[in-house]
């Protein structure tokens, strides 16, 4: 054996387990775990050791990767890089965690016989970091963000004792200590810490050299940790996956039993076990299970849901065969294709199978499945190639073949190919995309504009790898004013997504300033203005560049107007939780239409990562022209007539020309396009086929009613970040979430039109309809966050479990009279005390072993405070609790404060606990709610954001009827001219309800006087007109006794010489005389006025306003004037306090101020445009002019 080759043999290994309170509870021997680990060390290992560097680790062929990694952890202690000429130095050094920055400190003793070495590694500064991320393909890391924004970190320190020998230095003792931490929020808001230690001591040396046994060894390379090919089990459980077929059957039986009993507390966790078992199953296992359960719908549904979520090669092959054999319905195939393409772990074999599936006859003959398959295949290629700069050509070939074979006359094929290539997002596809971009291809000039748009949008994901190349392409499109403005605006969107530097941003501003298209120029200016206001740290440099570039733009471009294209942007970032979000809406106009395209997106940020959550686009291509050709005066029709005309219009869409769709739309989730649709003749034909089933359901509904239940398990997320630690074991930071949605309904209906076999949907517009429904829907969700050691045989670490349950019972009756334009809705929210939401938080230190699945050690980290069940006493008085402070009480419907909010409660034991209950009473509707909070002790976290979350370990929300009487809530809505007559009838009933004949006489006299002077005074409210209107009444019914909560009447006369809108709200607080009245009138093209009155007969309080437009000193001006002769004292006091800040604000803004005694109950503001950039403002308040 060569001198550099050494043998490592581990003798008598022991595994001890700890779960409990540190320094108080003891370690316990894990006998079965020791046996498992002992199998790793039955034979010897060899390695090369040259000048302190480890290389070429060899192990027996039958040894698992986990065993080799443990050996790496031991050898990692011996890795040293000694620089004899230096005592303090740093370098990038290889180790089990990767190649990371390592700092050395060498100290020698006086006799120069011994010396010590301190070696420290920084895991945040690595050139080749060993890490494995699962479920994070859609997460975009920020390469330029500072390290202070990261939420994970760690370091390891080695201390060596060495002594000089004739042959070199001898290590006599070495110890290591590694710290890994995760900060879910800010560094100061609490962290979870993992600590690993090693110690190696030289006991003796022997001159005898054992002979290495003659066995075949396999080279495992360097010290770098190696992850096993198979995905480790989810950290939320540790189950034995031997004989998976039998265990899948058993798990399915348990899930079906829970579904029948409608007990779903443990179902989310059980569904994750089913997913785990399907990952361990072979194709033969899955095929056998399909034969058993294909014809048993509940079992089939649960099995398909789990297999689709499994994401392994075997599950994908199984699903491919089912679709190829056409064993699935269209809906099942669509869901299966979408999820399988996005959730499957990719490799060359899986991608080859996916390419075969995309081109299979079962997929190609369905328009829907074909679109979903190509879009999903593009996303699968992106997942596989996301970690490398180059993607093998054979993986992209199916997409390149599709775009090459696409006929220009078939726009849908070209668009599908571009969108699929855009999902793949690989630089190798750039030349294919350029063929459809204006300015880069002569043939592209003749292509439709929507193909140009899709080609530009296909560059967005490619920009993540080739930002400079994509930026250059879209910038050239922006510069070319011969390109349609809409295409240039979309290029501008892509341009700013590449985060250009200041020079290019300034250049874009110069282009917008000189451009002839106001639409494009306004869009660029609006986009820069939106970015300049951003508070997101990841956009900090781009925001600063836009802020500078805006100073080069003229004011005319910065005046945002709905006539021009613009960008709406809103964002919020909180540095403490390190969480932020932004929302953007791109409005793209053209000269002939309004809002030719609308694109909206939402992006989320956490620490140094970002994710495009959802994006949707709507292109109104031919809709405006089509509606203009119809020449239908919708605004002049009643609601019934509008519905009939709309139904007729929808039926006529079948005659549309197929070459130009009216509307097209797309949906993107996590930056990838999932679906797109164009509303054309082909779509209408497909929709008719799909609508045949709803028509059949309606017939069944009106003939015999519908009864059904539906349960859907969902694996919401599986995010795993795994790194090796110094002992050679994997440390996982994981987040798992699953839900089970359940809905049960019993619906019956009656209709005035006879229901026959020729019944169609438009017959609903000619009928009176009554529907009764009892619906119960619920969702059980479990979220688990973990940090710990995850191996195939044992799991140790922290586990945070959050379980929530929301239940919404709905019972209602609906009556719809379309011709009479009347709608009635009646419901009984709850008939007894009902929990509608509850959430529980548990934090454990857990130890699990594969060989002892039922003996997991769980030590609670959060101890519950001694509070009794508050919910049972929330709706009753209790002697155990004493209200220390009582807040204001408010009844939402009557306007009076009657709720009881318990702010601070004392427990009898003497310790002050947290507020356990919040109680709100709504007597007008006959219901009361109670929100209870149970607290846990988390003082060890300090005063942190994390503590504020974890200490609320149980939350419940309950709803209960007030008293024993069953309360029904009724809402009646009357639309059209009859609503105006109801307002008149309501007013007459109010007059008749007066008990005094004298009051009725005075009212008639006052009414007569008003009618005589109507030309000079404000009109009486409410007058009956022929304009359209709306009347709504909310009532409660107890023991067949009806009590009105409020009555609302809205009238409008928009087509008269004096357009007017009037609103009356009456029957407030059960009194017919308590009302709210409002009116807005346009007197002429320069004057408008309105008022708001409330109180008894709208006479107690009044606010009036006037708006006038005209000239002020020769400049266009507008004046707004308010009068408040009578307002509540509380409102007046609040206004008085607010006006105290106005003088100071005016001074800070540099405005002049003059004290003047103006009318005490009036205020006015006048604005005059004295130049294109400035205006004069005069504000008159009761005591000051500004």
XYZ file of C-alpha atoms in Angstrom, residues 578-843:
266
model
C -38.074 40.243 6.325
C -41.305 39.867 4.363
C -42.605 42.026 1.548
C -44.959 42.026 -1.398
C -45.660 44.124 -4.440
C -48.549 44.383 -6.842
C -48.449 45.891 -10.311
C -51.031 46.586 -12.949
C -49.938 47.473 -16.487
C -52.612 49.331 -18.467
C -51.729 49.369 -22.158
C -53.874 51.650 -24.291
C -54.058 52.355 -27.998
C -55.391 55.269 -29.983
C -58.582 53.483 -30.992
C -59.557 51.568 -27.874
C -59.377 51.882 -24.110
C -57.197 49.395 -22.270
C -56.183 47.190 -25.165
C -54.254 45.037 -22.679
C -54.315 44.723 -18.907
C -51.588 42.787 -17.088
C -51.554 42.338 -13.326
C -49.027 40.545 -11.130
C -48.264 39.901 -7.461
C -44.750 39.135 -6.240
C -43.709 38.063 -2.765
C -40.368 38.576 -0.995
C -38.838 36.759 1.950
C -35.272 37.394 3.141
C -33.093 37.148 0.001
C -35.653 35.319 -2.129
C -38.454 36.455 -4.400
C -41.317 34.643 -6.084
C -43.783 35.765 -8.743
C -46.926 34.368 -7.168
C -49.533 35.070 -9.835
C -49.818 37.031 -13.041
C -52.764 37.360 -15.366
C -53.174 39.168 -18.644
C -56.289 40.212 -20.522
C -56.156 41.388 -24.140
C -59.322 43.079 -25.400
C -58.494 42.532 -29.049
C -61.778 42.667 -30.907
C -64.269 43.191 -28.087
C -64.566 46.964 -28.384
C -65.198 46.871 -32.125
C -67.678 44.032 -31.754
C -69.746 45.824 -29.084
C -69.683 49.032 -31.098
C -71.116 47.200 -34.125
C -73.979 45.804 -32.029
C -75.192 49.321 -31.144
C -77.142 48.100 -28.077
C -78.022 50.873 -25.565
C -77.445 48.784 -22.438
C -77.569 51.764 -20.091
C -81.106 52.607 -21.150
C -82.493 49.130 -20.447
C -83.756 47.629 -17.221
C -81.794 44.823 -15.603
C -84.197 42.216 -17.036
C -83.820 43.627 -20.538
C -80.037 43.816 -20.155
C -79.877 40.125 -19.237
C -82.006 39.123 -22.215
C -79.938 41.197 -24.635
C -76.723 39.817 -23.174
C -77.971 36.244 -23.528
C -78.914 36.915 -27.144
C -75.504 38.465 -27.737
C -73.738 35.406 -26.323
C -75.707 33.119 -28.599
C -74.709 35.222 -31.610
C -71.002 34.873 -30.808
C -71.064 31.514 -32.575
C -71.125 33.459 -35.835
C -67.888 35.298 -35.064
C -65.045 35.113 -37.570
C -62.485 32.597 -36.312
C -59.421 34.604 -37.293
C -59.785 37.395 -34.714
C -60.806 36.490 -31.153
C -62.718 39.009 -29.075
C -60.741 38.471 -25.880
C -57.673 36.463 -24.981
C -56.282 35.827 -21.513
C -53.489 33.941 -19.820
C -52.664 32.809 -16.292
C -49.179 32.497 -14.844
C -48.327 30.942 -11.503
C -44.796 31.250 -10.151
C -43.562 32.858 -13.410
C -44.760 29.934 -15.548
C -47.730 30.071 -17.858
C -50.264 27.430 -16.877
C -53.069 28.195 -19.312
C -54.197 30.630 -22.000
C -57.440 30.973 -23.880
C -58.787 32.989 -26.798
C -62.504 33.748 -26.990
C -63.280 32.864 -30.600
C -65.667 30.644 -32.508
C -63.745 27.484 -31.635
C -63.833 28.363 -27.938
C -67.596 28.959 -28.075
C -68.067 25.542 -29.650
C -66.003 23.896 -26.875
C -67.862 25.842 -24.206
C -71.200 24.608 -25.551
C -70.035 21.032 -25.113
C -68.881 21.725 -21.563
C -72.111 23.552 -20.710
C -74.243 20.565 -21.609
C -73.422 18.944 -18.273
C -74.457 22.015 -16.187
C -77.738 22.033 -18.121
C -78.274 18.404 -17.133
C -77.514 19.288 -13.521
C -80.074 22.100 -13.625
C -82.711 19.729 -14.928
C -81.917 17.316 -12.100
C -81.965 20.197 -9.614
C -85.468 21.329 -10.536
C -86.861 17.813 -10.903
C -85.571 15.935 -7.854
C -82.856 18.053 -6.216
C -79.147 17.423 -5.793
C -77.294 15.797 -2.926
C -73.545 15.333 -2.923
C -70.241 15.579 -1.099
C -66.757 16.352 -2.314
C -63.379 15.943 -0.605
C -60.082 17.124 -2.070
C -56.679 16.615 -0.460
C -54.036 19.161 -1.396
C -50.321 19.191 -0.755
C -49.804 22.953 -0.642
C -46.042 23.014 -0.342
C -42.893 21.029 0.339
C -39.871 23.293 0.752
C -36.626 21.686 1.930
C -33.192 23.233 2.389
C -30.601 20.606 3.342
C -26.956 21.183 4.252
C -24.316 18.843 5.695
C -22.846 19.363 9.149
C -19.381 18.530 10.412
C -20.336 15.071 11.749
C -21.375 13.927 8.267
C -25.149 14.039 8.761
C -27.707 16.142 6.837
C -29.383 19.104 8.546
C -32.756 19.972 7.058
C -34.717 23.208 7.265
C -38.145 22.227 5.969
C -41.632 23.588 5.536
C -44.518 21.244 4.734
C -48.173 22.094 4.308
C -51.221 20.042 3.366
C -54.976 20.589 3.439
C -58.179 18.666 3.059
C -61.154 20.560 1.659
C -64.586 19.073 2.213
C -67.957 20.271 0.992
C -71.381 18.648 1.383
C -74.520 20.073 -0.150
C -78.220 19.356 -0.373
C -79.911 21.613 -2.916
C -83.473 21.653 -4.232
C -85.119 24.008 -6.668
C -88.392 25.028 -8.260
C -88.920 26.891 -11.499
C -92.014 28.305 -13.182
C -90.957 27.116 -16.659
C -91.686 23.434 -17.351
C -88.439 21.428 -17.214
C -88.196 19.135 -20.219
C -85.421 17.557 -22.212
C -85.150 20.713 -24.348
C -84.445 22.949 -21.338
C -81.568 25.383 -21.953
C -79.705 27.870 -19.809
C -81.325 30.945 -21.363
C -84.725 29.716 -20.121
C -83.614 30.829 -16.658
C -84.005 34.440 -17.818
C -87.703 33.863 -18.418
C -88.632 32.099 -15.170
C -89.294 32.535 -11.485
C -86.784 30.493 -9.515
C -86.719 29.237 -5.925
C -83.629 27.460 -4.563
C -83.123 25.967 -1.084
C -79.666 24.816 -0.031
C -77.919 23.331 2.959
C -74.171 23.545 2.456
C -71.376 22.709 4.850
C -67.831 23.429 3.790
C -64.681 22.991 5.806
C -60.937 23.054 5.349
C -58.389 21.369 7.594
C -54.826 22.579 7.171
C -51.613 21.471 8.782
C -48.339 23.362 8.442
C -45.128 21.877 9.795
C -41.802 23.710 10.025
C -38.776 21.594 10.967
C -35.094 21.966 11.733
C -33.156 18.817 12.463
C -31.147 15.804 11.371
C -33.064 13.829 8.753
C -31.664 10.392 7.840
C -33.389 7.233 6.548
C -33.158 5.675 10.013
C -33.700 8.459 12.540
C -34.887 12.056 12.868
C -33.937 14.492 15.628
C -34.783 18.166 15.820
C -37.370 20.885 16.346
C -40.847 20.609 14.895
C -43.425 23.396 14.824
C -46.938 22.209 13.978
C -49.768 24.593 13.166
C -53.192 22.989 12.739
C -56.180 25.037 11.630
C -59.780 24.233 10.873
C -62.338 26.508 9.277
C -65.972 25.433 9.033
C -68.658 27.434 7.253
C -72.248 26.135 7.510
C -74.597 27.840 5.066
C -78.369 27.321 4.897
C -80.294 29.639 2.608
C -83.379 30.094 0.453
C -83.291 32.214 -2.696
C -86.225 33.531 -4.718
C -85.471 35.167 -8.073
C -88.081 36.839 -10.219
C -86.148 38.006 -13.283
C -89.063 39.691 -15.015
C -90.131 41.576 -11.885
C -86.461 42.266 -11.080
C -86.868 41.065 -7.512
C -84.407 39.032 -5.465
C -84.944 37.573 -1.967
C -82.310 35.841 0.123
C -83.017 34.173 3.492
C -80.492 32.427 5.705
C -80.029 31.033 9.189
C -76.277 31.319 9.878
C -76.228 29.024 12.911
C -78.864 27.363 15.065
C -76.549 26.637 18.006
C -73.125 27.577 19.269
C -70.713 26.745 16.454
C -66.952 26.944 16.150
C -66.202 28.414 12.735
C -62.419 28.596 13.118
C -59.762 27.183 15.382
C -55.971 27.078 15.204
C -53.438 25.309 17.425
C -49.677 25.816 17.568
C -47.326 23.206 19.073
C -43.525 23.294 19.237
